[in-house]
Short mmCIF file of C-alpha atoms (C1' of nucleotides) in Angstrom, two decimals:
data_model
loop_
_atom_site.label_atom_id
_atom_site.label_comp_id
_atom_site.label_asym_id
_atom_site.label_seq_id
_atom_site.Cartn_x
_atom_site.Cartn_y
_atom_site.Cartn_z
CA MET U 1 -20.24 -20.40 -17.50
CA ILE U 2 -17.70 -17.74 -18.34
CA TYR U 3 -16.16 -17.31 -21.76
CA CYS U 4 -12.61 -16.04 -21.97
CA VAL U 5 -11.75 -14.63 -25.36
CA GLU U 6 -8.02 -14.15 -25.52
CA ASP U 7 -5.57 -15.01 -28.25
CA GLU U 8 -2.52 -15.65 -26.12
CA ARG U 9 -2.58 -19.22 -25.06
CA ASN U 10 -0.76 -18.75 -21.78
CA ILE U 11 -3.01 -16.07 -20.53
CA ARG U 12 -6.11 -17.81 -21.72
CA GLU U 13 -5.27 -20.99 -19.92
CA LEU U 14 -4.32 -19.12 -16.84
CA LEU U 15 -7.62 -17.31 -16.77
CA VAL U 16 -9.62 -20.44 -17.32
CA TYR U 17 -7.69 -22.39 -14.76
CA THR U 18 -7.99 -19.66 -12.18
CA LEU U 19 -11.69 -19.44 -12.72
CA HIS U 20 -12.04 -23.18 -12.44
CA SER U 21 -10.12 -23.36 -9.26
CA THR U 22 -12.33 -20.66 -7.82
CA GLY U 23 -15.35 -22.70 -8.64
CA PHE U 24 -16.56 -21.18 -11.88
CA THR U 25 -17.14 -22.99 -15.11
CA ALA U 26 -15.13 -21.35 -17.83
CA LYS U 27 -14.13 -21.92 -21.40
CA GLY U 28 -11.25 -20.41 -23.31
CA LEU U 29 -11.78 -19.09 -26.80
CA GLU U 30 -9.15 -17.87 -29.17
CA SER U 31 -11.01 -15.39 -31.28
CA GLY U 32 -14.22 -13.57 -31.98
CA ALA U 33 -15.12 -16.26 -34.46
CA GLN U 34 -14.86 -18.95 -31.83
CA LEU U 35 -16.96 -16.86 -29.50
CA TYR U 36 -19.81 -16.57 -31.97
CA GLU U 37 -19.79 -20.31 -32.39
CA ALA U 38 -19.81 -20.90 -28.69
CA LEU U 39 -22.64 -18.41 -28.22
CA GLU U 40 -24.85 -20.59 -30.36
CA GLN U 41 -24.28 -23.43 -27.97
CA GLU U 42 -24.64 -21.62 -24.71
CA ILE U 43 -25.12 -18.09 -23.42
CA PRO U 44 -22.57 -17.49 -20.67
CA GLU U 45 -22.99 -15.46 -17.49
CA LEU U 46 -20.00 -13.35 -18.33
CA ILE U 47 -17.61 -12.69 -21.19
CA LEU U 48 -13.99 -11.70 -20.79
CA LEU U 49 -12.83 -10.00 -23.92
CA ASP U 50 -9.31 -9.10 -24.85
CA ILE U 51 -9.06 -5.96 -26.91
CA MET U 52 -5.92 -6.60 -28.81
CA MET U 53 -6.37 -9.68 -30.92
CA PRO U 54 -5.22 -10.48 -34.40
CA GLY U 55 -8.04 -10.33 -36.88
CA GLU U 56 -11.17 -8.97 -35.31
CA ASP U 57 -10.34 -6.80 -32.35
CA GLY U 58 -12.22 -6.64 -29.10
CA TYR U 59 -14.29 -3.60 -29.99
CA THR U 60 -15.60 -5.12 -33.14
CA VAL U 61 -16.52 -8.24 -31.25
CA LEU U 62 -18.16 -6.23 -28.50
CA GLU U 63 -20.14 -4.27 -31.04
CA LYS U 64 -21.36 -7.40 -32.68
CA ILE U 65 -22.42 -9.22 -29.58
CA LYS U 66 -24.19 -6.16 -28.25
CA ARG U 67 -26.36 -6.37 -31.32
CA MET U 68 -27.32 -9.96 -30.67
CA PRO U 69 -30.57 -9.84 -28.71
CA GLU U 70 -29.77 -13.04 -26.85
CA VAL U 71 -26.34 -11.95 -25.79
CA LYS U 72 -26.89 -8.24 -25.27
CA GLY U 73 -27.55 -8.58 -21.58
CA VAL U 74 -24.45 -10.59 -20.77
CA PRO U 75 -21.90 -8.56 -18.83
CA VAL U 76 -18.54 -8.07 -20.46
CA ILE U 77 -15.17 -7.35 -18.92
CA MET U 78 -12.63 -5.92 -21.30
CA VAL U 79 -9.02 -6.93 -20.94
CA THR U 80 -6.81 -4.08 -22.03
CA ALA U 81 -3.09 -3.70 -22.38
CA LYS U 82 -1.42 -1.23 -20.13
CA GLY U 83 -1.30 2.30 -21.38
CA ALA U 84 -4.30 2.06 -23.65
CA GLU U 85 -6.24 4.56 -21.61
CA PHE U 86 -8.63 5.65 -24.22
CA ASP U 87 -9.56 2.13 -25.01
CA LYS U 88 -11.13 1.68 -21.63
CA VAL U 89 -13.59 4.47 -22.01
CA LYS U 90 -14.42 3.43 -25.48
CA GLY U 91 -15.15 -0.06 -24.26
CA LEU U 92 -17.34 1.21 -21.46
CA ASP U 93 -19.20 3.47 -23.83
CA MET U 94 -19.87 0.53 -26.01
CA GLY U 95 -21.48 -1.38 -23.22
CA ALA U 96 -18.69 -3.20 -21.43
CA ASP U 97 -19.23 -3.48 -17.69
CA ASP U 98 -15.71 -3.20 -16.47
CA TYR U 99 -12.17 -3.48 -17.67
CA ILE U 100 -8.99 -4.84 -16.27
CA THR U 101 -5.50 -3.84 -17.29
CA LYS U 102 -2.85 -6.39 -18.18
CA PRO U 103 -0.89 -7.63 -16.48
CA PHE U 104 -3.02 -8.18 -13.45
CA GLY U 105 -2.92 -10.31 -10.37
CA MET U 106 -5.21 -13.26 -10.13
CA MET U 107 -6.79 -12.05 -6.93
CA GLU U 108 -7.80 -8.80 -8.50
CA PHE U 109 -9.04 -10.61 -11.53
CA ILE U 110 -11.30 -12.84 -9.50
CA SER U 111 -12.67 -9.99 -7.46
CA ARG U 112 -13.62 -8.09 -10.59
CA VAL U 113 -15.35 -11.11 -11.97
CA LYS U 114 -17.27 -11.61 -8.77
CA ALA U 115 -18.16 -7.94 -8.60
CA VAL U 116 -19.62 -7.91 -12.08
CA LEU U 117 -21.56 -11.09 -11.49
CA ARG U 118 -22.90 -9.75 -8.24
CA ARG U 119 -24.31 -6.74 -10.00
CA GLY U 120 -26.48 -9.20 -11.84
CA GLY U 121 -27.42 -9.08 -15.46
CA SER U 122 -25.86 -5.62 -15.73
CA LYS U 123 -29.36 -4.33 -16.12
CA THR U 124 -29.22 -2.22 -13.06
CA GLU U 125 -27.17 0.85 -13.29
CA GLU U 126 -24.42 0.34 -10.80
CA GLU U 127 -23.64 3.39 -8.79
CA LEU U 128 -21.68 4.40 -5.77
CA VAL U 129 -22.99 7.06 -3.46
CA HIS U 130 -21.24 8.85 -0.71
CA GLY U 131 -22.99 11.81 0.80
CA PRO U 132 -23.59 14.31 -1.97
CA ILE U 133 -21.38 12.44 -4.39
CA GLN U 134 -22.89 10.02 -6.78
CA LEU U 135 -20.83 7.99 -9.23
CA LYS U 136 -22.35 6.00 -12.05
CA ILE U 137 -19.83 3.40 -12.99
CA LYS U 138 -21.10 2.34 -16.34
CA ARG U 139 -22.02 5.77 -17.59
CA HIS U 140 -18.78 7.12 -16.36
CA GLU U 141 -20.53 10.07 -14.80
CA VAL U 142 -20.22 11.79 -11.49
CA PHE U 143 -22.65 14.13 -9.77
CA GLU U 144 -22.14 16.34 -6.80
CA ASN U 145 -25.40 17.56 -5.32
CA GLY U 146 -27.03 16.79 -8.61
CA ARG U 147 -24.56 18.91 -10.53
CA LYS U 148 -22.67 16.94 -13.11
CA VAL U 149 -18.93 16.94 -12.63
CA GLU U 150 -16.69 16.34 -15.61
CA LEU U 151 -13.80 14.12 -14.69
CA THR U 152 -10.95 12.76 -16.71
CA LEU U 153 -10.37 9.04 -16.80
CA LYS U 154 -7.74 8.98 -14.10
CA GLU U 155 -9.76 11.21 -11.83
CA PHE U 156 -12.77 9.04 -12.31
CA GLU U 157 -10.91 5.87 -11.49
CA LEU U 158 -9.33 7.46 -8.52
CA LEU U 159 -12.66 8.53 -7.14
CA ARG U 160 -14.17 5.17 -7.89
CA TYR U 161 -11.43 3.28 -6.16
CA LEU U 162 -11.68 5.50 -3.12
CA MET U 163 -15.42 5.16 -2.98
CA GLU U 164 -15.27 1.42 -3.39
CA ASN U 165 -13.05 1.31 -0.35
CA ARG U 166 -14.85 3.83 1.75
CA GLY U 167 -13.34 4.35 5.10
CA ILE U 168 -10.15 2.49 4.52
CA VAL U 169 -6.93 4.27 3.84
CA LEU U 170 -5.31 3.61 0.51
CA ASN U 171 -1.66 4.37 0.16
CA ARG U 172 0.01 5.73 -2.90
CA ASP U 173 1.30 2.38 -4.01
CA GLN U 174 -2.09 0.84 -3.94
CA LEU U 175 -3.57 3.67 -5.92
CA LEU U 176 -0.74 3.61 -8.40
CA THR U 177 -0.99 -0.11 -8.91
CA ARG U 178 -4.68 -0.16 -9.27
CA ILE U 179 -5.15 2.90 -11.42
CA TRP U 180 -1.87 3.35 -13.21
CA GLY U 181 -1.10 -0.28 -13.78
CA TYR U 182 0.78 -3.14 -12.34
CA ASP U 183 4.14 -1.49 -12.14
CA PHE U 184 4.95 2.12 -11.91
CA ASP U 185 8.24 3.14 -10.63
CA GLY U 186 9.83 6.18 -9.17
CA GLU U 187 8.81 8.75 -6.68
CA THR U 188 6.30 11.16 -8.05
CA ARG U 189 3.59 13.35 -6.83
CA THR U 190 1.27 12.08 -9.49
CA VAL U 191 -1.29 10.75 -7.10
CA ASP U 192 -1.28 13.94 -5.09
CA VAL U 193 -1.88 16.05 -8.14
CA HIS U 194 -4.82 13.97 -9.18
CA VAL U 195 -6.28 14.01 -5.72
CA ARG U 196 -6.00 17.74 -5.77
CA THR U 197 -7.73 18.22 -9.10
CA LEU U 198 -10.36 15.79 -7.97
CA ARG U 199 -11.01 17.77 -4.84
CA GLN U 200 -11.21 20.94 -6.84
CA LYS U 201 -13.67 19.56 -9.31
CA LEU U 202 -15.83 18.14 -6.56
CA GLY U 203 -16.17 21.61 -5.11
CA ASP U 204 -17.52 21.74 -1.58
CA SER U 205 -17.75 17.99 -1.36
CA GLY U 206 -14.11 17.65 -2.27
CA SER U 207 -13.18 17.85 1.36
CA CYS U 208 -14.52 14.39 2.01
CA ILE U 209 -11.34 13.02 0.55
CA GLU U 210 -9.09 13.03 3.56
CA THR U 211 -5.34 12.94 3.61
CA VAL U 212 -3.84 10.59 6.13
CA ARG U 213 -0.39 11.93 6.48
CA GLY U 214 2.34 9.41 5.90
CA VAL U 215 -0.12 6.81 4.76
CA GLY U 216 -2.39 7.81 1.95
CA TYR U 217 -5.90 8.95 1.20
CA ARG U 218 -9.40 7.84 1.96
CA ILE U 219 -12.98 8.83 1.68
CA GLY U 220 -14.30 8.99 5.17
CA ASP U 221 -17.16 7.04 6.56
CA ALA U 222 -20.62 8.47 6.38
CA GLU U 223 -20.97 8.68 10.14
CA MET L 1 12.29 -10.70 5.35
CA ILE L 2 11.91 -12.52 2.07
CA TYR L 3 13.16 -16.05 1.46
CA CYS L 4 14.31 -16.93 -2.03
CA VAL L 5 14.38 -20.66 -2.66
CA GLU L 6 16.25 -21.27 -5.89
CA ASP L 7 18.90 -23.84 -6.70
CA GLU L 8 20.78 -21.89 -9.34
CA ARG L 9 23.33 -19.80 -7.59
CA ASN L 10 23.41 -16.94 -10.09
CA ILE L 11 19.72 -16.40 -10.11
CA ARG L 12 19.46 -16.75 -6.39
CA GLU L 13 22.07 -14.13 -5.80
CA LEU L 14 20.55 -11.85 -8.35
CA LEU L 15 17.18 -12.06 -6.65
CA VAL L 16 18.60 -11.40 -3.24
CA TYR L 17 20.71 -8.57 -4.53
CA THR L 18 17.79 -6.92 -6.29
CA LEU L 19 15.62 -7.20 -3.23
CA HIS L 20 18.31 -5.75 -1.04
CA SER L 21 18.88 -2.81 -3.28
CA THR L 22 15.17 -2.11 -3.21
CA GLY L 23 15.23 -2.02 0.53
CA PHE L 24 13.95 -5.44 1.46
CA THR L 25 15.68 -7.92 3.69
CA ALA L 26 16.15 -11.15 1.83
CA LYS L 27 17.87 -14.47 2.23
CA GLY L 28 18.79 -16.97 -0.45
CA LEU L 29 18.14 -20.65 0.15
CA GLU L 30 19.20 -23.53 -2.06
CA SER L 31 16.57 -26.10 -1.39
CA GLY L 32 13.39 -27.02 0.36
CA ALA L 33 15.43 -28.51 3.16
CA GLN L 34 17.17 -25.21 3.76
CA LEU L 35 13.85 -23.45 3.73
CA TYR L 36 12.45 -25.64 6.47
CA GLU L 37 15.46 -24.90 8.59
CA ALA L 38 15.17 -21.20 8.01
CA LEU L 39 11.48 -21.27 8.84
CA GLU L 40 12.31 -22.44 12.32
CA GLN L 41 14.39 -19.35 12.80
CA GLU L 42 12.08 -16.78 11.33
CA ILE L 43 8.82 -16.63 9.48
CA PRO L 44 9.31 -14.42 6.45
CA GLU L 45 6.82 -12.02 4.91
CA LEU L 46 7.11 -13.67 1.53
CA ILE L 47 8.58 -16.79 -0.04
CA LEU L 48 9.86 -17.01 -3.58
CA LEU L 49 9.84 -20.60 -4.66
CA ASP L 50 11.43 -22.07 -7.75
CA ILE L 51 9.52 -24.97 -9.19
CA MET L 52 12.26 -26.87 -10.87
CA MET L 53 14.79 -27.89 -8.33
CA PRO L 54 16.79 -31.05 -7.97
CA GLY L 55 15.48 -33.20 -5.17
CA GLU L 56 12.23 -31.87 -3.81
CA ASP L 57 10.49 -29.76 -6.40
CA GLY L 58 8.60 -26.53 -5.76
CA TYR L 59 5.17 -28.09 -5.60
CA THR L 60 6.16 -30.53 -2.95
CA VAL L 61 7.69 -27.75 -0.94
CA LEU L 62 4.63 -25.59 -1.41
CA GLU L 63 2.41 -28.40 -0.29
CA LYS L 64 4.43 -28.95 2.82
CA ILE L 65 4.65 -25.37 3.91
CA LYS L 66 0.95 -24.85 3.34
CA ARG L 67 0.42 -27.51 5.96
CA MET L 68 2.51 -25.73 8.54
CA PRO L 69 0.14 -23.62 10.62
CA GLU L 70 2.77 -20.96 11.24
CA VAL L 71 3.75 -20.60 7.63
CA LYS L 72 0.43 -21.18 5.95
CA GLY L 73 -0.45 -17.52 5.78
CA VAL L 74 2.80 -16.41 4.21
CA PRO L 75 2.33 -15.42 0.57
CA VAL L 76 4.27 -17.41 -1.99
CA ILE L 77 5.40 -16.43 -5.47
CA MET L 78 6.25 -19.35 -7.70
CA VAL L 79 9.13 -19.01 -10.11
CA THR L 80 8.55 -21.11 -13.19
CA ALA L 81 10.64 -21.78 -16.24
CA LYS L 82 9.27 -20.63 -19.52
CA GLY L 83 7.22 -23.21 -21.28
CA ALA L 84 5.80 -24.85 -18.22
CA GLU L 85 2.50 -23.11 -18.73
CA PHE L 86 0.29 -25.47 -16.95
CA ASP L 87 2.54 -25.60 -13.98
CA LYS L 88 1.87 -21.98 -13.18
CA VAL L 89 -1.70 -22.55 -12.57
CA LYS L 90 -1.09 -25.68 -10.67
CA GLY L 91 0.90 -23.59 -8.24
CA LEU L 92 -1.83 -21.00 -7.97
CA ASP L 93 -4.30 -23.72 -7.28
CA MET L 94 -2.16 -25.03 -4.51
CA GLY L 95 -2.17 -21.75 -2.70
CA ALA L 96 0.57 -19.72 -4.32
CA ASP L 97 -0.26 -16.04 -4.63
CA ASP L 98 1.40 -15.27 -7.90
CA TYR L 99 3.89 -16.69 -10.31
CA ILE L 100 6.61 -15.25 -12.42
CA THR L 101 8.11 -16.80 -15.52
CA LYS L 102 11.84 -17.06 -16.07
CA PRO L 103 13.53 -15.20 -17.52
CA PHE L 104 12.04 -12.07 -16.07
CA GLY L 105 13.08 -8.48 -15.74
CA MET L 106 13.98 -7.16 -12.34
CA MET L 107 11.42 -4.42 -12.56
CA GLU L 108 8.65 -6.87 -13.11
CA PHE L 109 9.99 -9.04 -10.37
CA ILE L 110 10.00 -6.21 -7.87
CA SER L 111 6.57 -5.01 -8.77
CA ARG L 112 5.13 -8.47 -8.30
CA VAL L 113 6.77 -8.73 -4.95
CA LYS L 114 5.35 -5.42 -3.91
CA ALA L 115 1.93 -6.30 -5.20
CA VAL L 116 1.81 -9.54 -3.29
CA LEU L 117 3.01 -7.94 -0.09
CA ARG L 118 0.34 -5.33 -0.38
CA ARG L 119 -2.30 -7.92 -0.78
CA GLY L 120 -0.93 -9.99 2.03
CA GLY L 121 -1.31 -7.09 4.38
CA SER L 122 -5.00 -6.84 3.82
CA LYS L 123 -5.52 -10.44 4.76
CA THR L 124 -4.44 -9.81 8.29
CA GLU L 125 -6.80 -9.03 11.07
CA GLU L 126 -8.90 -5.93 10.84
CA GLU L 127 -8.73 -4.55 14.30
CA LEU L 128 -6.97 -4.92 17.58
CA VAL L 129 -8.71 -4.35 20.87
CA HIS L 130 -7.29 -4.01 24.31
CA GLY L 131 -9.59 -2.87 27.06
CA PRO L 132 -10.94 0.52 26.06
CA ILE L 133 -8.51 0.87 23.18
CA GLN L 134 -9.57 -0.14 19.74
CA LEU L 135 -7.29 0.05 16.74
CA LYS L 136 -8.59 -0.34 13.21
CA ILE L 137 -5.66 -1.28 11.07
CA LYS L 138 -6.97 -0.69 7.60
CA ARG L 139 -8.70 2.51 8.50
CA HIS L 140 -5.77 3.72 10.42
CA GLU L 141 -7.99 4.85 13.23
CA VAL L 142 -7.77 4.50 16.95
CA PHE L 143 -10.54 4.87 19.51
CA GLU L 144 -10.33 5.15 23.24
CA ASN L 145 -13.67 4.57 24.91
CA GLY L 146 -15.30 5.34 21.61
CA ARG L 147 -13.57 8.67 21.32
CA LYS L 148 -11.47 8.96 18.21
CA VAL L 149 -7.81 9.56 18.88
CA GLU L 150 -5.71 11.21 16.20
CA LEU L 151 -2.31 9.61 15.98
CA THR L 152 0.62 10.31 13.74
CA LEU L 153 2.11 7.52 11.71
CA LYS L 154 4.83 6.56 14.12
CA GLU L 155 2.54 6.69 17.11
CA PHE L 156 0.09 4.49 15.32
CA GLU L 157 2.72 1.93 14.42
CA LEU L 158 4.05 1.94 17.92
CA LEU L 159 0.66 1.28 19.42
CA ARG L 160 -0.06 -1.35 16.86
CA TYR L 161 3.16 -3.19 17.48
CA LEU L 162 2.61 -3.11 21.20
CA MET L 163 -0.93 -4.33 20.88
CA GLU L 164 0.06 -7.10 18.52
CA ASN L 165 2.43 -8.30 21.19
CA ARG L 166 0.22 -7.82 24.17
CA GLY L 167 1.74 -8.85 27.40
CA ILE L 168 5.25 -9.30 26.15
CA VAL L 169 7.88 -6.70 26.75
CA LEU L 170 9.47 -5.07 23.76
CA ASN L 171 12.81 -3.44 24.18
CA ARG L 172 13.91 -0.26 22.50
CA ASP L 173 15.93 -2.03 19.88
CA GLN L 174 13.03 -4.14 18.77
CA LEU L 175 10.81 -1.13 18.53
CA LEU L 176 13.40 0.87 16.68
CA THR L 177 14.09 -1.89 14.24
CA ARG L 178 10.51 -2.72 13.61
CA ILE L 179 9.03 0.74 13.43
CA TRP L 180 11.94 2.90 12.48
CA GLY L 181 13.38 0.21 10.28
CA TYR L 182 16.94 0.91 11.04
CA ASP L 183 19.50 -0.32 13.48
CA PHE L 184 20.37 2.68 15.53
CA ASP L 185 23.40 2.20 17.65
CA GLY L 186 23.66 5.38 19.66
CA GLU L 187 21.32 6.15 22.49
CA THR L 188 18.14 7.75 21.39
CA ARG L 189 15.25 9.06 23.33
CA THR L 190 13.07 8.70 20.28
CA VAL L 191 11.10 5.77 21.58
CA ASP L 192 10.50 7.40 24.94
CA VAL L 193 9.25 10.55 23.33
CA HIS L 194 6.79 8.68 21.22
CA VAL L 195 5.64 6.57 24.12
CA ARG L 196 4.98 9.73 26.00
CA THR L 197 2.91 11.41 23.30
CA LEU L 198 1.08 8.18 22.83
CA ARG L 199 0.21 7.97 26.51
CA GLN L 200 -0.93 11.56 26.47
CA LYS L 201 -3.14 11.13 23.47
CA LEU L 202 -4.67 8.00 24.87
CA GLY L 203 -5.75 9.94 27.92
CA ASP L 204 -6.82 7.83 30.87
CA SER L 205 -6.11 4.64 29.03
CA GLY L 206 -2.57 5.74 28.37
CA SER L 207 -1.46 4.14 31.56
CA CYS L 208 -1.86 0.70 30.11
CA ILE L 209 1.45 1.13 28.40
CA GLU L 210 3.80 0.09 31.14
CA THR L 211 7.47 0.74 31.40
CA VAL L 212 9.56 -2.23 32.37
CA ARG L 213 12.66 -0.71 33.71
CA GLY L 214 15.86 -1.90 32.13
CA VAL L 215 13.97 -3.76 29.44
CA GLY L 216 11.39 -1.83 27.51
CA TYR L 217 7.66 -1.30 27.20
CA ARG L 218 4.58 -3.41 26.98
CA ILE L 219 0.87 -3.31 26.95
CA GLY L 220 -0.18 -5.46 29.83
CA ASP L 221 -2.39 -8.46 29.68
CA ALA L 222 -6.06 -7.83 30.04
CA GLU L 223 -6.22 -9.60 33.38
"C1'" DA Z 1 -2.45 22.83 -35.25
"C1'" DA Z 2 -5.45 23.23 -31.31
"C1'" DT Z 3 -7.19 21.29 -27.31
"C1'" DC Z 4 -7.45 18.48 -23.57
"C1'" DT Z 5 -5.33 15.23 -20.31
"C1'" DT Z 6 -1.61 13.61 -17.70
"C1'" DT Z 7 2.79 13.95 -15.71
"C1'" DT Z 8 6.60 16.46 -13.89
"C1'" DC Z 9 9.01 20.18 -11.51
"C1'" DG Z 10 10.20 23.33 -7.85
"C1'" DA Z 11 9.14 26.11 -4.11
"C1'" DC Z 12 6.78 26.33 0.08
"C1'" DA Z 13 4.40 25.74 4.58
"C1'" DG Z 14 3.30 23.31 8.27
"C1'" DG Z 15 3.42 19.37 10.78
"C1'" DA Z 16 5.93 15.26 12.24
"C1'" DT Z 17 10.03 13.46 13.89
"C1'" DT Z 18 14.33 13.59 16.01
"C1'" DT Z 19 17.72 15.64 18.84
"C1'" DT Z 20 19.34 17.99 22.72
"C1'" DA Z 21 19.67 19.02 27.29
"C1'" DC Z 22 18.21 18.48 31.55
"C1'" DA Z 23 15.13 16.67 35.39
"C1'" DT Z 24 13.63 12.79 37.86
"C1'" DA Z 25 13.16 8.18 39.54
"C1'" DG Z 26 15.12 3.64 40.68
"C1'" DA Z 27 18.89 0.92 41.75
"C1'" DT Z 28 23.50 0.18 43.79
"C1'" DT Z 29 27.24 1.01 46.60
"C1'" DT Z 30 29.38 2.63 50.55
"C1'" DA H 1 20.82 6.60 54.69
"C1'" DA H 2 23.77 9.31 51.66
"C1'" DA H 3 26.16 9.31 47.54
"C1'" DT H 4 26.37 7.77 43.11
"C1'" DC H 5 25.15 5.88 38.92
"C1'" DT H 6 21.94 4.46 35.39
"C1'" DA H 7 17.64 4.41 33.13
"C1'" DT H 8 13.68 6.94 32.00
"C1'" DG H 9 10.65 11.14 31.53
"C1'" DT H 10 10.03 15.83 29.79
"C1'" DA H 11 10.16 20.18 27.27
"C1'" DA H 12 11.72 22.86 23.76
"C1'" DA H 13 14.51 23.52 19.76
"C1'" DA H 14 16.13 21.87 15.35
"C1'" DT H 15 15.54 19.30 11.44
"C1'" DC H 16 13.45 16.63 8.19
"C1'" DC H 17 9.36 15.20 5.35
"C1'" DT H 18 5.25 15.24 3.19
"C1'" DG H 19 1.55 17.20 1.05
"C1'" DT H 20 0.15 21.34 -1.43
"C1'" DC H 21 0.04 24.37 -5.09
"C1'" DG H 22 0.97 26.89 -9.46
"C1'" DA H 23 2.67 26.31 -13.59
"C1'" DA H 24 4.49 24.24 -17.39
"C1'" DA H 25 6.13 20.34 -20.13
"C1'" DA H 26 4.85 16.16 -22.33
"C1'" DG H 27 1.42 13.18 -24.44
"C1'" DA H 28 -2.97 12.20 -26.59
"C1'" DT H 29 -6.94 13.15 -29.32
"C1'" DT H 30 -9.51 15.80 -32.37
#
DNA sequence: AATCTTTTCGACAGGATTTTACATAGATTT
DNA sequence: AAATCTATGTAAAATCCTGTCGAAAAGATT
């Protein structure tokens, strides 16, 4: 069972329907209040939580449910509006497991849901490792040879996306869509710049981010 | 090529125009019937399908094309009128890849199109093999007898296109159109040059790219 | 206001691509 | 078989692009 807390009816129904048609059981809820009620009936496997809601916002709700012993362990995916960068980190700090930026495609949505469920009760600290680079998703921390590397949000997401797709080349559009949001227009060197700063901050290990000229970037295989 | 199935002339032309000006090839079609005809000519990369149409509605059309083996894999974006909330999801359930609600902005429209096309690409086969040559599409890597061969973008595309059409001869125009994306009229040695570098880089296996005099090039059958 | 992050700009280098010009091979005609 | 013509191969030069980099503007956050 997955609870979808989202005030907009359209989106809520879309989410629920998509989940259903993928084989999940899901229930749409309009507000934090409805969620609390539902939680007394049944503890779900996952909660989708919109941040911007009239009345109680997503953070407040998250805070509350993370204090409920029964519910604490349930993974939470925050649904954020585009552009609210800081929100994401805040949500993660507060114990959310992942976030997804509106508007999003249904395929991506489903794959996030599956990913979070796969991780299991969110107990285990999910981390990605590639050679000397270690990335702790939930803690939002990156280490290179044990040395902690301070990354900004965009840099972190960039690295994460690359590491999640190790070996395969991601082009600028893909990176832009995934990290900067659904639509992003115009020709810019934004991605390049971030790749560069990322490489710099990663020091010696930075070179593992390869440029595939004319195509995009990738983190090479550990062969 | 993108097919836009939409009964309202204004909208149809607007869609086609927008796609054109973004660099896509697109064709407007008035009805399901016209779509079926067009599908016999050419399988598009994407189909935009209006739901509310006189005669056969979008769902029926979607259902039909999802039963055609050739067309099944083509991504579909449903175009729904505002208010028909439930319909959206019905379309998704039936195999559509995304939906867009009328009225919509052209920017959003384009970004959805791009997003779906990107996704569609990843569904396709992972690697092509011909004799000692192995081509990993997503990784953008090519191996010849296990040895990694560094190819530039154009060389890679050329090899890929040839391998996708193993055994059949591709003439210069086809190659130019498909890889260089433009209809050159004058004589160009561009293709030859790239074929040459490709053969060189492939070493011993390079000889499997045959020249068919007066016609074009092909990668022979593995017989 | 001060600081930090993110985006944009412009110049630049080096590689990729295309063009040019010519050589060579295959076909056709005489 | 020689002459001729066309299609293809090759090398080098010319051009075009793309990624890189420093810096600075623009936005956010404190």
